[in-house]
Coordinates of C-alpha atoms in Angstrom, one line a residue:
M362 CA 0.0 0.0 0.0
I363 CA 1.4 3.4 -1.1
R364 CA 1.4 6.2 1.5
I365 CA 2.5 9.8 1.3
G366 CA 6.2 10.1 1.1
D367 CA 6.8 6.7 -0.5
Y368 CA 9.0 6.4 -3.6
V369 CA 8.0 4.2 -6.6
E370 CA 9.5 3.3 -9.9
A371 CA 6.9 4.6 -12.4
K372 CA 6.5 4.5 -16.2
L373 CA 5.3 7.6 -18.1
I374 CA 2.3 6.7 -20.2
A375 CA 0.9 9.9 -21.7
Q376 CA 1.5 13.6 -21.3
I377 CA -1.6 15.4 -20.0
K378 CA -0.3 19.0 -19.6
D379 CA 3.0 20.7 -19.9
N380 CA 3.9 19.7 -16.3
Q381 CA 1.7 16.6 -15.9
W382 CA 2.1 13.0 -17.1
K383 CA -0.1 10.0 -16.5
V384 CA 2.1 7.2 -15.1
N385 CA 1.8 3.6 -14.1
S386 CA 3.6 1.3 -11.7
S387 CA 3.5 -2.3 -10.5
H388 CA 3.0 -0.8 -7.0
F389 CA -0.5 0.6 -8.0
S390 CA -3.8 -1.3 -8.1
K391 CA -5.7 -1.5 -11.4
N392 CA -8.1 1.2 -10.2
T393 CA -5.4 3.7 -9.4
T394 CA -5.0 6.9 -11.4
A395 CA -1.5 8.3 -10.9
I396 CA -0.3 11.6 -12.2
L397 CA 3.2 13.0 -12.2
V398 CA 3.2 16.7 -11.4
T399 CA 6.7 17.7 -12.5
R400 CA 8.8 20.6 -11.2
S401 CA 11.8 19.5 -13.2
T402 CA 13.2 21.1 -16.3
K403 CA 13.9 17.6 -17.6
L404 CA 12.3 16.7 -21.0
Y405 CA 10.4 13.5 -20.5
N406 CA 9.4 11.0 -23.2
K407 CA 6.7 8.4 -23.2
N408 CA 7.8 5.1 -21.6
D409 CA 10.5 6.7 -19.5
I410 CA 11.0 5.0 -16.1
E411 CA 11.4 7.5 -13.2
S412 CA 11.8 7.3 -9.4
L413 CA 8.9 9.4 -8.1
W414 CA 7.4 10.1 -4.7
A415 CA 3.7 10.3 -3.6
F416 CA 2.8 13.7 -2.2
D417 CA -0.9 13.4 -2.3
I418 CA -3.2 10.4 -2.1
R419 CA -7.0 10.7 -2.2
G420 CA -8.8 7.4 -2.6
N421 CA -7.5 5.8 -5.9
N422 CA -6.0 9.1 -7.1
I423 CA -2.2 9.6 -6.5
L424 CA -0.1 12.7 -7.3
L425 CA 3.6 12.1 -7.7
S426 CA 6.6 14.4 -7.7
D427 CA 10.0 14.3 -9.3
S428 CA 11.3 17.2 -7.1
Q429 CA 12.7 17.5 -3.6
F430 CA 10.3 20.4 -2.9
G431 CA 8.5 19.5 0.3
R432 CA 11.2 17.0 1.4
L433 CA 14.0 19.3 2.5
P434 CA 15.1 18.9 6.2
I435 CA 13.8 21.3 8.7
S436 CA 16.2 24.3 8.6
D437 CA 18.2 25.8 11.4
R438 CA 16.0 28.9 11.0
M439 CA 12.7 27.1 11.5
R440 CA 13.7 24.4 14.0
P441 CA 13.9 26.6 17.1
R442 CA 10.6 28.2 16.1
Y443 CA 8.9 24.8 15.9
I444 CA 10.5 23.6 19.1
I445 CA 9.6 26.6 21.3
S446 CA 6.1 26.8 19.9
L447 CA 5.3 23.1 20.4
Q448 CA 6.7 23.2 23.9
S449 CA 4.6 26.2 24.7
V450 CA 1.4 24.8 23.2
L451 CA 1.9 21.4 24.9
S452 CA 2.4 23.1 28.3
F453 CA -0.9 25.0 27.7
L454 CA -2.7 21.8 26.8
D455 CA -1.3 19.9 29.8
S456 CA -2.4 22.7 32.2
S457 CA -5.7 22.6 34.0
E458 CA -5.9 26.3 33.5
V459 CA -6.7 28.3 30.4
N460 CA -5.2 31.6 31.5
I461 CA -1.5 30.5 31.7
S462 CA 0.9 32.8 30.0
V463 CA 1.3 31.8 26.3
N464 CA 2.6 33.9 23.4
P465 CA -0.2 33.9 20.8
K466 CA 2.5 33.6 18.2
H467 CA 3.2 30.1 19.4
F468 CA -0.4 29.0 18.6
S469 CA -0.1 30.6 15.2
E470 CA 3.2 28.8 14.5
V471 CA 1.6 25.4 15.3
K472 CA -1.3 26.4 13.1
G473 CA 1.2 27.1 10.3
M474 CA 2.9 23.7 10.9
L475 CA -0.4 21.9 10.4
N476 CA -1.4 24.0 7.4
R477 CA 1.9 23.4 5.6
C478 CA 1.2 19.7 5.8
V479 CA -2.3 20.2 4.4
C480 CA -1.4 22.7 1.7
K481 CA 2.0 21.1 0.8
D482 CA 3.3 24.5 0.0
Q483 CA 6.6 24.7 1.9
W484 CA 10.0 23.2 1.4
D485 CA 9.8 21.2 4.6
W486 CA 6.2 20.2 4.8
F487 CA 6.9 16.4 4.5
P488 CA 9.5 16.2 7.3
V489 CA 7.0 18.1 9.5
Y490 CA 4.2 15.7 8.5
E491 CA 6.4 12.7 9.1
A492 CA 7.4 14.0 12.5
F493 CA 3.7 14.3 13.4
N494 CA 3.4 10.5 12.4
F495 CA 1.2 10.9 9.4
P496 CA -2.1 12.1 10.9
P497 CA -5.2 12.4 8.6
M498 CA -5.1 15.6 6.6
K499 CA -8.7 16.4 7.5
L500 CA -7.7 16.3 11.2
L501 CA -4.8 18.7 10.5
A502 CA -7.0 21.1 8.6
K503 CA -9.6 21.1 11.4
M504 CA -7.1 21.6 14.2
A505 CA -5.3 24.4 12.3
I506 CA -8.6 26.3 12.6
E507 CA -8.8 25.6 16.3
F508 CA -5.2 26.8 16.9
G509 CA -6.1 29.9 15.0
K510 CA -9.0 30.5 17.3
L511 CA -6.8 30.1 20.3
A512 CA -4.3 32.7 19.0
K513 CA -7.2 35.1 18.4
A514 CA -8.7 34.3 21.8
Y515 CA -5.4 35.1 23.6
K516 CA -5.1 38.3 21.8
N517 CA -8.7 39.3 22.7
N518 CA -8.5 37.8 26.2
D519 CA -11.7 35.7 25.3
E520 CA -11.8 33.1 28.0
L521 CA -14.8 31.2 26.7
E522 CA -13.2 30.9 23.2
K523 CA -10.0 29.6 24.9
I524 CA -12.0 26.9 26.8
A525 CA -13.9 25.8 23.7
A526 CA -10.9 25.6 21.4
K527 CA -8.8 23.8 24.0
R528 CA -11.6 21.2 24.6
N529 CA -11.9 20.6 20.8
I530 CA -8.1 20.2 20.5
L531 CA -7.9 17.7 23.4
D532 CA -10.9 15.8 22.2
S533 CA -9.2 15.3 18.8
K534 CA -6.1 13.7 20.4
I535 CA -3.9 15.9 18.1
D536 CA -1.7 16.5 21.2
I537 CA -0.3 13.0 20.7
N538 CA 0.9 14.0 17.2
L539 CA 2.3 17.2 18.5
R540 CA 4.3 15.4 21.2
N541 CA 5.6 13.0 18.6
G542 CA 6.5 15.9 16.4
L543 CA 8.5 17.7 19.1
S544 CA 10.3 14.5 20.0
K545 CA 11.2 13.8 16.4
I546 CA 12.4 17.3 15.7
L547 CA 14.6 17.3 18.7
E548 CA 15.9 13.8 17.8
N549 CA 16.7 14.8 14.3
T550 CA 18.6 18.0 15.1
P551 CA 22.1 17.7 13.6
K552 CA 24.5 16.9 16.5
L553 CA 28.1 17.7 17.3
N554 CA 30.5 14.8 17.0
S555 CA 31.6 13.4 20.4
A556 CA 29.3 15.6 22.3
T557 CA 26.7 15.2 25.0
S558 CA 23.4 17.1 25.2
F559 CA 22.4 19.2 28.2
K560 CA 19.3 17.2 29.1
T561 CA 17.9 19.8 31.4
I562 CA 18.5 23.5 32.2
T563 CA 20.3 22.4 35.4
I564 CA 23.7 21.7 34.1
T565 CA 25.9 21.3 37.2
K566 CA 25.6 17.5 37.2
A567 CA 26.3 17.3 33.5
Q568 CA 29.3 19.5 33.6
N569 CA 30.8 17.6 36.5
E570 CA 30.5 14.2 34.9
E571 CA 33.8 12.3 34.9
I572 CA 35.5 12.6 31.5
I573 CA 37.3 9.4 30.6
L574 CA 40.3 10.0 28.4
D575 CA 41.9 7.4 26.1
K576 CA 45.5 6.8 27.3
N577 CA 46.7 7.0 23.6
E578 CA 44.9 10.3 23.0
D579 CA 46.8 13.4 21.7
P580 CA 48.6 15.0 24.6
F581 CA 47.4 18.4 23.3
I582 CA 43.8 17.3 23.6
V583 CA 44.5 15.9 27.1
S584 CA 45.9 19.2 28.2
Q585 CA 43.0 21.1 26.7
V586 CA 40.5 18.9 28.4
S587 CA 42.3 19.3 31.7
R588 CA 42.1 23.1 31.3
A589 CA 38.5 22.9 30.4
R590 CA 37.7 20.8 33.5
I591 CA 39.5 23.3 35.7
E592 CA 37.6 26.2 34.2
R593 CA 34.3 24.4 34.6
A594 CA 35.1 24.0 38.3
N595 CA 35.1 27.8 38.6
K596 CA 31.8 29.0 40.2
S597 CA 31.7 32.1 38.1
H598 CA 32.3 30.1 34.9
E599 CA 29.6 27.6 35.9
H600 CA 27.1 30.3 36.7
T601 CA 27.7 32.1 33.3
L602 CA 27.4 28.8 31.5
Q603 CA 24.2 28.0 33.3
I604 CA 22.6 31.3 32.2
L605 CA 23.8 30.8 28.6
V606 CA 22.3 27.2 28.4
N607 CA 19.1 28.3 30.1
T608 CA 18.7 31.2 27.7
L609 CA 19.4 29.1 24.6
Q610 CA 17.1 26.3 25.7
K611 CA 14.2 28.7 26.5
N612 CA 14.5 30.0 23.0
G613 CA 14.1 26.5 21.4
F614 CA 17.8 25.6 20.9
Q615 CA 19.3 22.2 21.7
V616 CA 22.6 22.7 23.6
E617 CA 25.5 20.2 23.7
Y618 CA 28.9 20.2 25.2
S619 CA 32.1 18.1 24.6
K620 CA 35.4 17.5 26.3
L621 CA 36.6 20.8 25.0
I622 CA 33.6 22.9 24.0
D623 CA 31.6 24.7 26.7
A624 CA 28.4 24.9 24.6
Y625 CA 27.4 24.1 21.1
C626 CA 24.0 24.5 19.3
R627 CA 22.5 25.2 15.9
L628 CA 21.3 28.7 15.7
K629 CA 18.9 29.9 13.0
T630 CA 22.0 31.0 11.1
G631 CA 23.8 27.6 11.5
P632 CA 26.1 25.9 14.0
A633 CA 27.6 27.9 16.8
I634 CA 30.4 27.3 19.4
F635 CA 30.5 29.1 22.7
E636 CA 33.5 29.6 25.0
V637 CA 32.7 30.9 28.5
K638 CA 35.3 33.1 30.3
S639 CA 35.3 34.5 33.8
I640 CA 37.0 37.9 33.8
T641 CA 38.4 40.5 36.1
S642 CA 39.9 43.9 35.3
N643 CA 43.4 42.2 35.5
N644 CA 42.8 39.2 33.2
E645 CA 40.2 40.2 30.6
R646 CA 42.8 40.6 27.9
S647 CA 44.5 37.3 28.5
Q648 CA 41.2 35.5 28.9
S649 CA 40.1 37.0 25.6
R650 CA 43.2 35.8 23.9
K651 CA 42.7 32.3 25.3
A652 CA 39.1 32.2 24.1
I653 CA 40.0 33.3 20.6
S654 CA 42.6 30.6 20.2
Q655 CA 40.4 27.9 21.8
L656 CA 37.4 28.7 19.5
Y657 CA 39.5 28.4 16.3
E658 CA 41.1 25.2 17.5
Y659 CA 37.8 23.7 18.7
R660 CA 36.1 24.5 15.4
Y661 CA 38.9 22.7 13.5
L662 CA 39.2 19.8 15.9
H663 CA 35.4 19.1 15.7
S664 CA 35.3 19.6 11.9
V665 CA 32.6 22.3 12.0
P666 CA 34.2 24.9 9.7
N667 CA 31.0 26.9 9.2
S668 CA 30.3 27.4 12.9
S669 CA 29.9 30.9 14.2
L670 CA 32.1 31.6 17.2
W671 CA 31.0 33.2 20.5
I672 CA 32.7 34.4 23.7
V673 CA 30.5 34.7 26.8
F674 CA 32.0 36.7 29.6
S675 CA 31.0 36.5 33.2
R676 CA 30.5 40.3 33.2
N677 CA 30.5 43.3 30.9
P678 CA 34.2 43.7 29.7
F679 CA 36.0 46.6 31.4
S680 CA 37.5 47.7 28.1
N681 CA 35.2 48.6 25.2
W682 CA 37.9 48.1 22.6
I683 CA 37.9 44.4 23.4
V684 CA 34.3 44.0 22.4
N685 CA 34.9 46.1 19.2
Y686 CA 38.0 44.0 18.4
L687 CA 36.3 40.7 18.8
E688 CA 33.1 41.6 17.0
N689 CA 34.4 43.8 14.2
D690 CA 37.9 42.5 13.6
R691 CA 37.6 38.8 14.5
G692 CA 33.9 38.3 13.7
I693 CA 33.3 36.7 17.0
G694 CA 30.0 37.3 18.8
V695 CA 30.3 38.7 22.3
L696 CA 27.9 38.2 25.2
W697 CA 28.0 38.7 28.9
V698 CA 26.0 38.2 32.0
E699 CA 24.5 41.1 33.8
K700 CA 22.1 40.6 36.8
D701 CA 21.6 36.9 35.7
I702 CA 20.5 38.0 32.2
L703 CA 22.4 37.4 29.0
K704 CA 23.3 40.6 27.3
G705 CA 25.6 42.1 24.7
R706 CA 25.4 43.9 21.3
S707 CA 25.3 40.5 19.6
I708 CA 22.2 39.3 21.4
Q709 CA 19.9 40.1 18.5
K710 CA 22.2 38.2 16.2
L711 CA 21.9 35.3 18.6
F712 CA 18.2 35.0 18.4
N713 CA 17.7 36.5 14.9
N714 CA 14.8 38.6 16.2
W715 CA 12.3 35.8 16.7
K716 CA 11.1 34.3 20.0

């Protein structure tokens, strides 16, 4: 039985329109009508055999595609938006209250995720649909309307509409698909080689885990790991790292660490490596130098050449020229902690203006 997303070897039988061909395959039943809707510039001929995938199935009618449109992986730009919106919406659905604080934009984002599956009009619609575990399209269309109602109800502070929409959503059991979607999106996030994920926003235990080194490992790596362990034992360093990880996770980013790297995640602009440094007026220059060399080395050693580089200081640097040098000359993002809040001129670059 063919389902949406499946590939089949199909034979072109007759051209219907400029971009449509009637096709046949041994995978189809006798009553099946299958149409190739091509996005390719390739010139097809009758009896050509092509590998096509089913993007729409309605009864005995199947539409097939020769393009990767709809199948591209979820991008770094969209992934944190999906994650934070699903987390927020599921928290709302799990709560016995309807007046908990939720950004209406999160309801709208989930509505958009459902609609892109129904309309099949975005580059990543199939990975999203697959993450949701292939629910019926009619259910997705119906629930998209309900999430739209929730967004509007929150904007208008309409409690009765909130209650009605929430009841309809829970009765549909779509929350099961949303949970599956969140789990799959997190699971499929590209990972850093030889790294461990921060499982929760409390990182002390994770950062104090024993690091086992291979006795044959490069002495340079051993020395770097030893230095990293000493730094992580510093309370100021640990506190700064805690705030960095919390902030990233609350904005939908998955954060990892390795023997060397303090924190790594995939921002909306791509992979990013963070080095945390505790500073005083006496050591900020030497700490900055160490951070620069470490970031370049770690990026090379972990084979992530396209990663952006970030230094996170325990406080606002004492010398303004250091921030200017790092950001403008070295192209390194600079952040710092101020009253337990992550700040810095690079903060908007970090989140790309979407929360």
